[in-house]
PDB file of C-alpha atoms in Angstrom:
ATOM      1  CA  MET A1354      25.414  60.430  62.580  1.00 47.00           C
ATOM      2  CA  SER A1355      27.204  63.312  60.926  1.00 47.00           C
ATOM      3  CA  HIS A1356      30.538  64.597  62.162  1.00 48.00           C
ATOM      4  CA  LEU A1357      28.735  67.698  63.466  1.00 48.00           C
ATOM      5  CA  ASP A1358      26.752  65.569  65.878  1.00 52.00           C
ATOM      6  CA  ARG A1359      29.804  63.713  67.200  1.00 52.00           C
ATOM      7  CA  SER A1360      30.238  63.933  70.976  1.00 57.00           C
ATOM      8  CA  PHE A1361      33.583  64.007  72.842  1.00 51.00           C
ATOM      9  CA  PRO A1362      34.620  62.810  76.296  1.00 58.00           C
ATOM     10  CA  GLU A1363      34.437  65.462  78.995  1.00 56.00           C
ATOM     11  CA  ASP A1364      38.234  65.498  79.495  1.00 55.00           C
ATOM     12  CA  PHE A1365      39.025  65.757  75.772  1.00 50.00           C
ATOM     13  CA  PHE A1366      39.660  69.498  76.014  1.00 50.00           C
ATOM     14  CA  ARG A1367      42.304  70.559  78.546  1.00 53.00           C
ATOM     15  CA  PRO A1368      40.998  72.985  81.202  1.00 54.00           C
ATOM     16  CA  ASP A1369      42.547  76.473  81.003  1.00 55.00           C
ATOM     17  CA  ASP A1370      44.270  76.095  84.371  1.00 58.00           C
ATOM     18  CA  ARG A1371      46.105  72.917  83.434  1.00 55.00           C
ATOM     19  CA  LEU A1372      49.863  73.318  82.691  1.00 57.00           C
ATOM     20  CA  PRO A1373      51.162  72.037  79.318  1.00 60.00           C
ATOM     21  CA  THR A1374      53.774  69.932  81.153  1.00 57.00           C
ATOM     22  CA  GLU A1375      51.384  68.412  83.645  1.00 66.00           C
ATOM     23  CA  GLY A1376      51.753  64.666  83.819  1.00 65.00           C
ATOM     24  CA  ILE A1377      55.088  64.653  81.913  1.00 71.00           C
ATOM     25  CA  ASP A1378      58.220  63.213  83.516  1.00 72.00           C
ATOM     26  CA  ASP A1379      60.462  66.062  84.740  1.00 68.00           C
ATOM     27  CA  SER A1380      63.491  64.591  82.955  1.00 66.00           C
ATOM     28  CA  PHE A1381      61.802  65.419  79.633  1.00 63.00           C
ATOM     29  CA  VAL A1382      61.018  69.028  80.508  1.00 60.00           C
ATOM     30  CA  PHE A1383      63.451  71.799  79.558  1.00 57.00           C
ATOM     31  CA  THR A1384      63.335  75.468  80.449  1.00 61.00           C
ATOM     32  CA  TYR A1385      65.016  78.205  78.463  1.00 58.00           C
ATOM     33  CA  ASP A1386      66.113  81.670  79.563  1.00 63.00           C
ATOM     34  CA  ALA A1387      66.088  84.451  77.014  1.00 64.00           C
ATOM     35  CA  TYR A1388      69.223  86.598  76.703  1.00 67.00           C
ATOM     36  CA  ALA A1389      69.716  89.966  75.087  1.00 64.00           C
ATOM     37  CA  ASP A1390      70.721  89.990  71.431  1.00 69.00           C
ATOM     38  CA  GLU A1391      73.074  92.943  71.827  1.00 75.00           C
ATOM     39  CA  LEU A1392      75.777  93.746  74.348  1.00 88.00           C
ATOM     40  CA  GLY A1393      76.831  97.070  75.787  1.00 89.00           C
ATOM     41  CA  ASP A1394      80.158  98.839  75.384  1.00 92.00           C
ATOM     42  CA  GLY A1395      83.050  96.870  76.834  1.00 93.00           C
ATOM     43  CA  GLN A1396      81.057  93.642  76.940  1.00 95.00           C
ATOM     44  CA  ARG A1397      81.455  90.284  75.234  1.00 95.00           C
ATOM     45  CA  TRP A1398      79.980  86.835  75.591  1.00 95.00           C
ATOM     46  CA  SER A1399      81.958  84.410  77.717  1.00 95.00           C
ATOM     47  CA  ARG A1400      83.867  81.907  75.583  1.00 94.00           C
ATOM     48  CA  TRP A1401      84.014  79.267  78.299  1.00 94.00           C
ATOM     49  CA  GLU A1402      81.871  76.796  76.367  1.00 92.00           C
ATOM     50  CA  ASP A1403      84.007  77.243  73.226  1.00 91.00           C
ATOM     51  CA  LEU A1404      87.297  76.316  74.900  1.00 91.00           C
ATOM     52  CA  GLU A1405      88.883  72.894  74.964  1.00 88.00           C
ATOM     53  CA  ALA A1406      89.337  71.100  78.279  1.00 89.00           C
ATOM     54  CA  LEU A1407      93.039  71.942  78.627  1.00 89.00           C
ATOM     55  CA  MET A1408      92.239  75.613  78.076  1.00 90.00           C
ATOM     56  CA  ARG A1409      90.081  75.648  81.211  1.00 95.00           C
ATOM     57  CA  GLY A1410      91.238  75.626  84.812  1.00 96.00           C
ATOM     58  CA  PRO A1411      92.006  72.358  86.614  1.00 96.00           C
ATOM     59  CA  GLU A1412      89.358  70.478  88.559  1.00 95.00           C
ATOM     60  CA  PRO A1413      87.992  70.607  91.142  1.00 94.00           C
ATOM     61  CA  ARG A1414      87.222  74.216  90.333  1.00 96.00           C
ATOM     62  CA  PRO A1415      86.464  76.826  92.999  1.00 97.00           C
ATOM     63  CA  ASP A1416      82.754  77.539  93.479  1.00 95.00           C
ATOM     64  CA  TRP A1417      83.158  81.122  92.269  1.00 96.00           C
ATOM     65  CA  VAL A1418      84.099  80.126  88.698  1.00 97.00           C
ATOM     66  CA  VAL A1419      81.224  81.097  86.351  1.00 96.00           C
ATOM     67  CA  THR A1420      80.656  78.460  83.661  1.00 94.00           C
ATOM     68  CA  SER A1421      77.239  79.550  82.354  1.00 92.00           C
ATOM     69  CA  SER A1422      76.985  79.592  78.563  1.00 86.00           C
ATOM     70  CA  GLY A1423      74.980  82.819  78.847  1.00 90.00           C
ATOM     71  CA  ALA A1424      77.553  84.683  80.942  1.00 95.00           C
ATOM     72  CA  ILE A1425      78.829  88.090  79.841  1.00 96.00           C
ATOM     73  CA  ASP A1426      82.331  89.482  80.360  1.00 97.00           C
ATOM     74  CA  THR A1427      82.399  93.201  81.189  1.00 97.00           C
ATOM     75  CA  GLU A1428      85.589  95.274  81.122  1.00 97.00           C
ATOM     76  CA  LEU A1429      86.127  97.178  84.370  1.00 96.00           C
ATOM     77  CA  GLY A1430      89.445  98.875  83.578  1.00 95.00           C
ATOM     78  CA  ASP A1431      93.170  98.253  83.656  1.00 94.00           C
ATOM     79  CA  LEU A1432      94.956  96.906  86.713  1.00 93.00           C
ATOM     80  CA  LYS A1433      98.628  96.819  85.745  1.00 90.00           C
ATOM     81  CA  THR A1434     100.762  97.664  82.719  1.00 88.00           C
ATOM     82  CA  GLY A1435     103.862  95.589  82.048  1.00 83.00           C
ATOM     83  CA  LYS A1436     106.578  95.171  79.434  1.00 80.00           C
ATOM     84  CA  GLU A1437     105.134  91.998  77.917  1.00 84.00           C
ATOM     85  CA  ALA A1438     101.533  92.048  79.075  1.00 91.00           C
ATOM     86  CA  ASP A1439      98.830  94.207  80.572  1.00 95.00           C
ATOM     87  CA  VAL A1440      96.378  93.117  83.259  1.00 97.00           C
ATOM     88  CA  PHE A1441      92.725  94.178  83.287  1.00 97.00           C
ATOM     89  CA  LEU A1442      89.779  93.562  85.568  1.00 98.00           C
ATOM     90  CA  VAL A1443      86.867  91.723  83.960  1.00 98.00           C
ATOM     91  CA  GLU A1444      83.552  90.840  85.567  1.00 97.00           C
ATOM     92  CA  ARG A1445      81.877  87.625  84.406  1.00 97.00           C
ATOM     93  CA  SER A1446      78.225  87.207  85.285  1.00 96.00           C
ATOM     94  CA  ASP A1447      75.035  85.602  84.035  1.00 93.00           C
ATOM     95  CA  PRO A1448      72.190  88.155  83.649  1.00 90.00           C
ATOM     96  CA  HIS A1449      69.831  85.563  85.154  1.00 88.00           C
ATOM     97  CA  ASP A1450      72.021  85.035  88.233  1.00 85.00           C
ATOM     98  CA  SER A1451      72.488  88.402  89.911  1.00 77.00           C
ATOM     99  CA  GLU A1452      74.464  86.949  92.846  1.00 82.00           C
ATOM    100  CA  GLY A1453      76.787  84.653  90.900  1.00 83.00           C
ATOM    101  CA  GLY A1454      79.126  87.135  89.219  1.00 93.00           C
ATOM    102  CA  VAL A1455      82.872  87.273  89.791  1.00 97.00           C
ATOM    103  CA  VAL A1456      85.634  89.779  89.019  1.00 97.00           C
ATOM    104  CA  MET A1457      88.765  88.233  87.520  1.00 98.00           C
ATOM    105  CA  ALA A1458      92.169  89.429  86.368  1.00 98.00           C
ATOM    106  CA  ALA A1459      92.700  89.143  82.610  1.00 98.00           C
ATOM    107  CA  LYS A1460      96.374  89.114  81.616  1.00 97.00           C
ATOM    108  CA  ARG A1461      96.826  89.931  77.937  1.00 94.00           C
ATOM    109  CA  TYR A1462     100.164  89.456  76.276  1.00 90.00           C
ATOM    110  CA  ARG A1463     100.848  92.166  73.760  1.00 82.00           C
ATOM    111  CA  ASP A1464     100.669  91.690  70.022  1.00 66.00           C
ATOM    112  CA  THR A1465     103.629  91.794  67.657  1.00 54.00           C
ATOM    113  CA  ASP A1466     103.355  95.578  67.124  1.00 50.00           C
ATOM    114  CA  HIS A1467     103.449  96.622  70.773  1.00 48.00           C
ATOM    115  CA  ARG A1468     105.126  93.854  72.740  1.00 50.00           C
ATOM    116  CA  THR A1469     108.672  94.420  74.021  1.00 51.00           C
ATOM    117  CA  PHE A1470     110.756  91.260  73.894  1.00 44.00           C
ATOM    118  CA  HIS A1471     113.228  91.546  76.741  1.00 49.00           C
ATOM    119  CA  ARG A1472     113.106  87.987  78.001  1.00 52.00           C
ATOM    120  CA  ALA A1473     116.566  86.391  77.939  1.00 54.00           C
ATOM    121  CA  ALA A1474     116.953  83.338  75.742  1.00 59.00           C
ATOM    122  CA  SER A1475     118.353  81.542  78.800  1.00 63.00           C
ATOM    123  CA  TYR A1476     114.809  81.106  80.091  1.00 61.00           C
ATOM    124  CA  THR A1477     113.778  79.055  77.089  1.00 58.00           C
ATOM    125  CA  GLU A1478     116.800  76.745  77.016  1.00 61.00           C
ATOM    126  CA  GLY A1479     115.621  73.191  77.280  1.00 58.00           C
ATOM    127  CA  ARG A1480     112.179  74.014  75.900  1.00 55.00           C
ATOM    128  CA  SER A1481     111.107  72.555  72.567  1.00 45.00           C
ATOM    129  CA  MET A1482     108.566  73.809  70.069  1.00 41.00           C
ATOM    130  CA  LYS A1483     106.132  71.357  68.490  1.00 46.00           C
ATOM    131  CA  ARG A1484     107.044  72.377  64.948  1.00 52.00           C
ATOM    132  CA  SER A1485     110.549  72.921  63.546  1.00 63.00           C
ATOM    133  CA  ARG A1486     109.161  75.822  61.456  1.00 60.00           C
ATOM    134  CA  ASP A1487     108.301  77.653  64.669  1.00 59.00           C
ATOM    135  CA  ASN A1488     111.789  77.066  66.016  1.00 68.00           C
ATOM    136  CA  ARG A1489     113.369  78.525  62.888  1.00 71.00           C
ATOM    137  CA  ALA A1490     110.989  81.497  62.937  1.00 64.00           C
ATOM    138  CA  LEU A1491     111.873  82.211  66.549  1.00 64.00           C
ATOM    139  CA  LYS A1492     115.598  82.187  65.799  1.00 72.00           C
ATOM    140  CA  ARG A1493     115.155  84.533  62.814  1.00 74.00           C
ATOM    141  CA  LYS A1494     112.903  86.836  64.908  1.00 70.00           C
ATOM    142  CA  SER A1495     110.552  87.101  61.946  1.00 66.00           C
ATOM    143  CA  THR A1496     107.013  88.445  62.199  1.00 59.00           C
ATOM    144  CA  TRP A1497     105.695  84.912  62.541  1.00 52.00           C
ATOM    145  CA  GLY A1498     108.428  84.171  65.063  1.00 61.00           C
ATOM    146  CA  ARG A1499     107.349  87.119  67.202  1.00 60.00           C
ATOM    147  CA  GLN A1500     103.758  85.904  67.032  1.00 52.00           C
ATOM    148  CA  VAL A1501     104.849  82.412  68.067  1.00 58.00           C
ATOM    149  CA  ALA A1502     106.858  83.917  70.921  1.00 62.00           C
ATOM    150  CA  ALA A1503     103.906  85.987  72.141  1.00 58.00           C
ATOM    151  CA  GLY A1504     101.794  82.866  72.216  1.00 72.00           C
ATOM    152  CA  GLU A1505     104.586  80.845  73.791  1.00 78.00           C
ATOM    153  CA  TRP A1506     104.817  83.086  76.857  1.00 84.00           C
ATOM    154  CA  ALA A1507     101.063  82.987  77.392  1.00 88.00           C
ATOM    155  CA  ILE A1508     101.016  79.207  77.069  1.00 87.00           C
ATOM    156  CA  SER A1509     104.068  78.888  79.324  1.00 89.00           C
ATOM    157  CA  GLU A1510     102.412  80.928  82.058  1.00 93.00           C
ATOM    158  CA  TRP A1511      99.158  79.029  81.688  1.00 93.00           C
ATOM    159  CA  ASN A1512     100.889  75.680  82.044  1.00 91.00           C
ATOM    160  CA  ALA A1513     102.911  76.965  85.014  1.00 94.00           C
ATOM    161  CA  LEU A1514      99.795  78.257  86.769  1.00 97.00           C
ATOM    162  CA  ARG A1515      97.976  74.973  86.264  1.00 96.00           C
ATOM    163  CA  ARG A1516     100.939  72.964  87.507  1.00 96.00           C
ATOM    164  CA  CYS A1517     101.495  75.162  90.547  1.00 97.00           C
ATOM    165  CA  TRP A1518      97.799  75.122  91.464  1.00 98.00           C
ATOM    166  CA  GLU A1519      97.726  71.330  91.213  1.00 97.00           C
ATOM    167  CA  LEU A1520     100.797  71.198  93.467  1.00 97.00           C
ATOM    168  CA  GLY A1521      98.906  73.242  96.061  1.00 97.00           C
ATOM    169  CA  LEU A1522     101.102  76.320  95.708  1.00 98.00           C
ATOM    170  CA  PRO A1523      99.874  79.846  96.586  1.00 98.00           C
ATOM    171  CA  VAL A1524      99.136  81.126  93.069  1.00 98.00           C
ATOM    172  CA  PRO A1525      95.998  82.634  91.500  1.00 98.00           C
ATOM    173  CA  TYR A1526      93.565  80.027  90.227  1.00 98.00           C
ATOM    174  CA  PRO A1527      93.865  79.869  86.402  1.00 98.00           C
ATOM    175  CA  VAL A1528      90.349  80.127  84.935  1.00 98.00           C
ATOM    176  CA  GLN A1529      90.997  79.928  81.184  1.00 96.00           C
ATOM    177  CA  ILE A1530      93.372  80.759  78.343  1.00 92.00           C
ATOM    178  CA  ASP A1531      92.106  82.091  75.015  1.00 91.00           C
ATOM    179  CA  GLU A1532      94.846  82.860  72.486  1.00 87.00           C
ATOM    180  CA  THR A1533      97.177  85.258  74.371  1.00 91.00           C
ATOM    181  CA  GLU A1534      94.750  86.151  77.176  1.00 94.00           C
ATOM    182  CA  ILE A1535      94.806  84.366  80.524  1.00 96.00           C
ATOM    183  CA  MET A1536      91.923  84.855  82.937  1.00 98.00           C
ATOM    184  CA  MET A1537      92.767  84.096  86.542  1.00 98.00           C
ATOM    185  CA  GLU A1538      91.712  84.714  90.105  1.00 98.00           C
ATOM    186  CA  TRP A1539      91.872  88.349  91.215  1.00 98.00           C
ATOM    187  CA  ILE A1540      93.879  88.384  94.447  1.00 98.00           C
ATOM    188  CA  THR A1541      92.410  90.894  96.880  1.00 97.00           C
ATOM    189  CA  PHE A1542      92.642  92.038 100.466  1.00 96.00           C
ATOM    190  CA  ASP A1543      89.845  94.022 102.115  1.00 94.00           C
ATOM    191  CA  GLY A1544      88.087  94.306  98.752  1.00 92.00           C
ATOM    192  CA  GLU A1545      91.059  95.882  96.969  1.00 95.00           C
ATOM    193  CA  THR A1546      93.847  94.481  94.833  1.00 97.00           C
ATOM    194  CA  ALA A1547      96.422  92.896  97.131  1.00 98.00           C
ATOM    195  CA  PRO A1548      99.621  94.997  97.213  1.00 97.00           C
ATOM    196  CA  ARG A1549     103.018  93.724  96.143  1.00 97.00           C
ATOM    197  CA  VAL A1550     105.197  92.504  98.972  1.00 98.00           C
ATOM    198  CA  SER A1551     107.626  95.304  98.121  1.00 97.00           C
ATOM    199  CA  GLN A1552     104.953  97.840  99.139  1.00 97.00           C
ATOM    200  CA  VAL A1553     104.137  96.568 102.621  1.00 97.00           C
ATOM    201  CA  ARG A1554     105.795  96.860 106.024  1.00 97.00           C
ATOM    202  CA  PRO A1555     104.097  94.156 108.109  1.00 97.00           C
ATOM    203  CA  GLU A1556     104.758  93.445 111.754  1.00 97.00           C
ATOM    204  CA  PRO A1557     107.522  90.919 112.608  1.00 97.00           C
ATOM    205  CA  ARG A1558     105.073  88.063 113.176  1.00 97.00           C
ATOM    206  CA  VAL A1559     103.647  88.455 109.672  1.00 98.00           C
ATOM    207  CA  VAL A1560     107.122  88.797 108.139  1.00 98.00           C
ATOM    208  CA  GLN A1561     108.120  85.489 109.710  1.00 98.00           C
ATOM    209  CA  GLY A1562     104.906  83.935 108.407  1.00 98.00           C
ATOM    210  CA  TYR A1563     105.683  85.179 104.892  1.00 98.00           C
ATOM    211  CA  PHE A1564     109.137  83.604 105.034  1.00 98.00           C
ATOM    212  CA  ASP A1565     107.757  80.278 106.219  1.00 98.00           C
ATOM    213  CA  GLN A1566     105.254  80.303 103.349  1.00 98.00           C
ATOM    214  CA  LEU A1567     107.971  81.236 100.843  1.00 98.00           C
ATOM    215  CA  ARG A1568     110.277  78.452 102.017  1.00 98.00           C
ATOM    216  CA  ASP A1569     107.480  75.896 101.779  1.00 97.00           C
ATOM    217  CA  ALA A1570     106.489  77.089  98.300  1.00 98.00           C
ATOM    218  CA  LEU A1571     110.047  77.024  96.986  1.00 97.00           C
ATOM    219  CA  GLY A1572     110.539  73.600  98.537  1.00 97.00           C
ATOM    220  CA  THR A1573     107.467  72.254  96.746  1.00 97.00           C
ATOM    221  CA  LEU A1574     108.692  73.766  93.478  1.00 96.00           C
ATOM    222  CA  VAL A1575     112.192  72.300  93.615  1.00 96.00           C
ATOM    223  CA  GLN A1576     110.835  68.895  94.614  1.00 95.00           C
ATOM    224  CA  ALA A1577     108.789  69.069  91.410  1.00 95.00           C
ATOM    225  CA  GLY A1578     111.944  70.062  89.515  1.00 94.00           C
ATOM    226  CA  LEU A1579     110.818  73.652  88.930  1.00 95.00           C
ATOM    227  CA  VAL A1580     112.178  77.154  89.557  1.00 96.00           C
ATOM    228  CA  HIS A1581     110.185  80.398  89.333  1.00 96.00           C
ATOM    229  CA  GLY A1582     113.138  82.075  87.623  1.00 94.00           C
ATOM    230  CA  ASP A1583     112.180  85.691  88.267  1.00 94.00           C
ATOM    231  CA  LEU A1584     110.975  85.725  91.861  1.00 97.00           C
ATOM    232  CA  SER A1585     111.149  89.017  93.733  1.00 97.00           C
ATOM    233  CA  PRO A1586     109.103  91.212  96.115  1.00 98.00           C
ATOM    234  CA  TYR A1587     107.589  92.775  92.975  1.00 96.00           C
ATOM    235  CA  ASN A1588     105.865  89.622  91.764  1.00 95.00           C
ATOM    236  CA  THR A1589     104.660  88.313  95.103  1.00 98.00           C
ATOM    237  CA  LEU A1590     101.489  89.677  96.662  1.00 98.00           C
ATOM    238  CA  ALA A1591     100.638  90.295 100.307  1.00 98.00           C
ATOM    239  CA  ALA A1592      97.022  89.215 100.706  1.00 98.00           C
ATOM    240  CA  GLY A1593      96.738  89.946 104.392  1.00 97.00           C
ATOM    241  CA  GLU A1594      98.864  87.308 106.082  1.00 97.00           C
ATOM    242  CA  ARG A1595      98.937  85.163 102.934  1.00 98.00           C
ATOM    243  CA  LEU A1596     101.761  85.285 100.404  1.00 98.00           C
ATOM    244  CA  VAL A1597     100.746  84.768  96.745  1.00 98.00           C
ATOM    245  CA  ILE A1598     103.190  84.187  93.883  1.00 98.00           C
ATOM    246  CA  ILE A1599     102.406  85.673  90.451  1.00 97.00           C
ATOM    247  CA  ASP A1600     104.051  86.189  87.025  1.00 95.00           C
ATOM    248  CA  LEU A1601     105.164  82.700  86.044  1.00 94.00           C
ATOM    249  CA  PRO A1602     105.844  82.629  82.267  1.00 92.00           C
ATOM    250  CA  GLN A1603     109.597  82.219  82.682  1.00 91.00           C
ATOM    251  CA  MET A1604     109.394  79.199  84.999  1.00 94.00           C
ATOM    252  CA  VAL A1605     112.276  76.857  84.198  1.00 93.00           C
ATOM    253  CA  ASP A1606     113.277  73.265  84.756  1.00 93.00           C
ATOM    254  CA  LEU A1607     115.712  73.023  87.657  1.00 93.00           C
ATOM    255  CA  VAL A1608     117.837  70.367  85.956  1.00 89.00           C
ATOM    256  CA  GLY A1609     116.886  70.633  82.276  1.00 89.00           C
ATOM    257  CA  ASN A1610     117.834  74.306  82.079  1.00 90.00           C
ATOM    258  CA  PRO A1611     121.629  74.862  82.249  1.00 91.00           C
ATOM    259  CA  ARG A1612     121.078  77.868  84.502  1.00 93.00           C
ATOM    260  CA  GLY A1613     118.379  76.328  86.672  1.00 92.00           C
ATOM    261  CA  MET A1614     120.519  76.414  89.818  1.00 95.00           C
ATOM    262  CA  ASP A1615     121.580  80.011  89.149  1.00 96.00           C
ATOM    263  CA  PHE A1616     117.968  81.096  88.764  1.00 96.00           C
ATOM    264  CA  LEU A1617     117.038  79.396  92.049  1.00 97.00           C
ATOM    265  CA  LEU A1618     119.890  81.105  93.909  1.00 97.00           C
ATOM    266  CA  ARG A1619     118.872  84.454  92.431  1.00 97.00           C
ATOM    267  CA  ASP A1620     115.263  83.904  93.523  1.00 98.00           C
ATOM    268  CA  CYS A1621     116.499  83.184  97.043  1.00 98.00           C
ATOM    269  CA  ALA A1622     118.720  86.290  97.042  1.00 98.00           C
ATOM    270  CA  ASN A1623     115.967  88.586  95.774  1.00 98.00           C
ATOM    271  CA  MET A1624     113.518  87.486  98.433  1.00 98.00           C
ATOM    272  CA  CYS A1625     115.988  87.238 101.319  1.00 98.00           C
ATOM    273  CA  GLY A1626     117.092  90.810 100.637  1.00 98.00           C
ATOM    274  CA  TRP A1627     113.537  92.013 101.266  1.00 98.00           C
ATOM    275  CA  PHE A1628     113.169  89.932 104.425  1.00 98.00           C
ATOM    276  CA  ARG A1629     116.409  91.355 105.816  1.00 98.00           C
ATOM    277  CA  SER A1630     115.130  94.862 105.078  1.00 97.00           C
ATOM    278  CA  ARG A1631     112.117  94.023 107.245  1.00 97.00           C
ATOM    279  CA  GLY A1632     114.244  92.877 110.150  1.00 97.00           C
ATOM    280  CA  LEU A1633     114.368  89.108 109.601  1.00 98.00           C
ATOM    281  CA  ASP A1634     117.806  87.499 109.827  1.00 97.00           C
ATOM    282  CA  VAL A1635     117.879  85.195 106.797  1.00 98.00           C
ATOM    283  CA  ASP A1636     120.589  84.178 104.346  1.00 98.00           C
ATOM    284  CA  GLU A1637     120.066  83.234 100.719  1.00 98.00           C
ATOM    285  CA  GLN A1638     122.914  80.707 100.734  1.00 97.00           C
ATOM    286  CA  GLU A1639     121.389  78.948 103.710  1.00 97.00           C
ATOM    287  CA  LEU A1640     117.950  78.940 102.101  1.00 98.00           C
ATOM    288  CA  PHE A1641     119.395  77.706  98.808  1.00 97.00           C
ATOM    289  CA  GLY A1642     121.275  74.908 100.577  1.00 96.00           C
ATOM    290  CA  ASP A1643     118.179  73.855 102.473  1.00 95.00           C
ATOM    291  CA  LEU A1644     116.172  73.727  99.252  1.00 96.00           C
ATOM    292  CA  MET A1645     118.809  71.745  97.383  1.00 93.00           C
ATOM    293  CA  ALA A1646     119.012  69.244 100.231  1.00 91.00           C
ATOM    294  CA  HIS A1647     115.359  68.370  99.621  1.00 80.00           C
ATOM    295  CA  ALA A1648     115.370  68.731  95.830  1.00 78.00           C
ATOM    296  CA  PHE A1649     116.297  65.167  94.922  1.00 67.00           C
TER     297      PHE A1649
END
């Protein structure tokens, strides 16, 4: 019989309505989503997958954190301009997940040409650089030293945010750090950026609640051997009845830094002054003493 006369079983040819994956174990089947080759103005691919573990936020992560490798970051505009860094709003979303996007705050420390170095050296006492060359460059204030310093403040704030979040303190969740940019939770109230404490005049009940939250937060910090170092009504946010602490790059060691106690007392004085202006009878010396009694 020639090959032209050969007959085949009836099920040799797959019917048109049969799926290519039919009969295959689901664990061996992969699906792929196609993404655009080009991005629009003010857009970039998320670098989440490119970052090392310590450059990502601590676990367990909030459900709103977008970790998709196909996510896109879209610039939404500036939020705040500062002396060392500027803060922008950035939306991260996956084009294939229309309901899973999130708006975050991106804090970007300025480069060596535009950054103003006003931080006192007293903040960095007790800190050590990994390489002696970096230490020498910092002392000489060379171009490389300024670059190291710019990176140092970003890394310092990142580490402080991670530590504070793990301690359960009221700080924005740190999402990621990439060079001198930190992406973190955008603190809002009623859909808008939460105002600074210095801008609000809450009712007495809320003021008392703020003070209780502040005292608890400072107590947790000192028990961990830490001091904010630059705490004031200008770097605390009023998210409704919740107090949130921000701007942490200068956080110091309470004991390791020679001025740790002074910084703590100043933090107490700055905050107690605002509470007194809102009608609450508080004293920074009393608060400081109470904190020190539980510090060790």
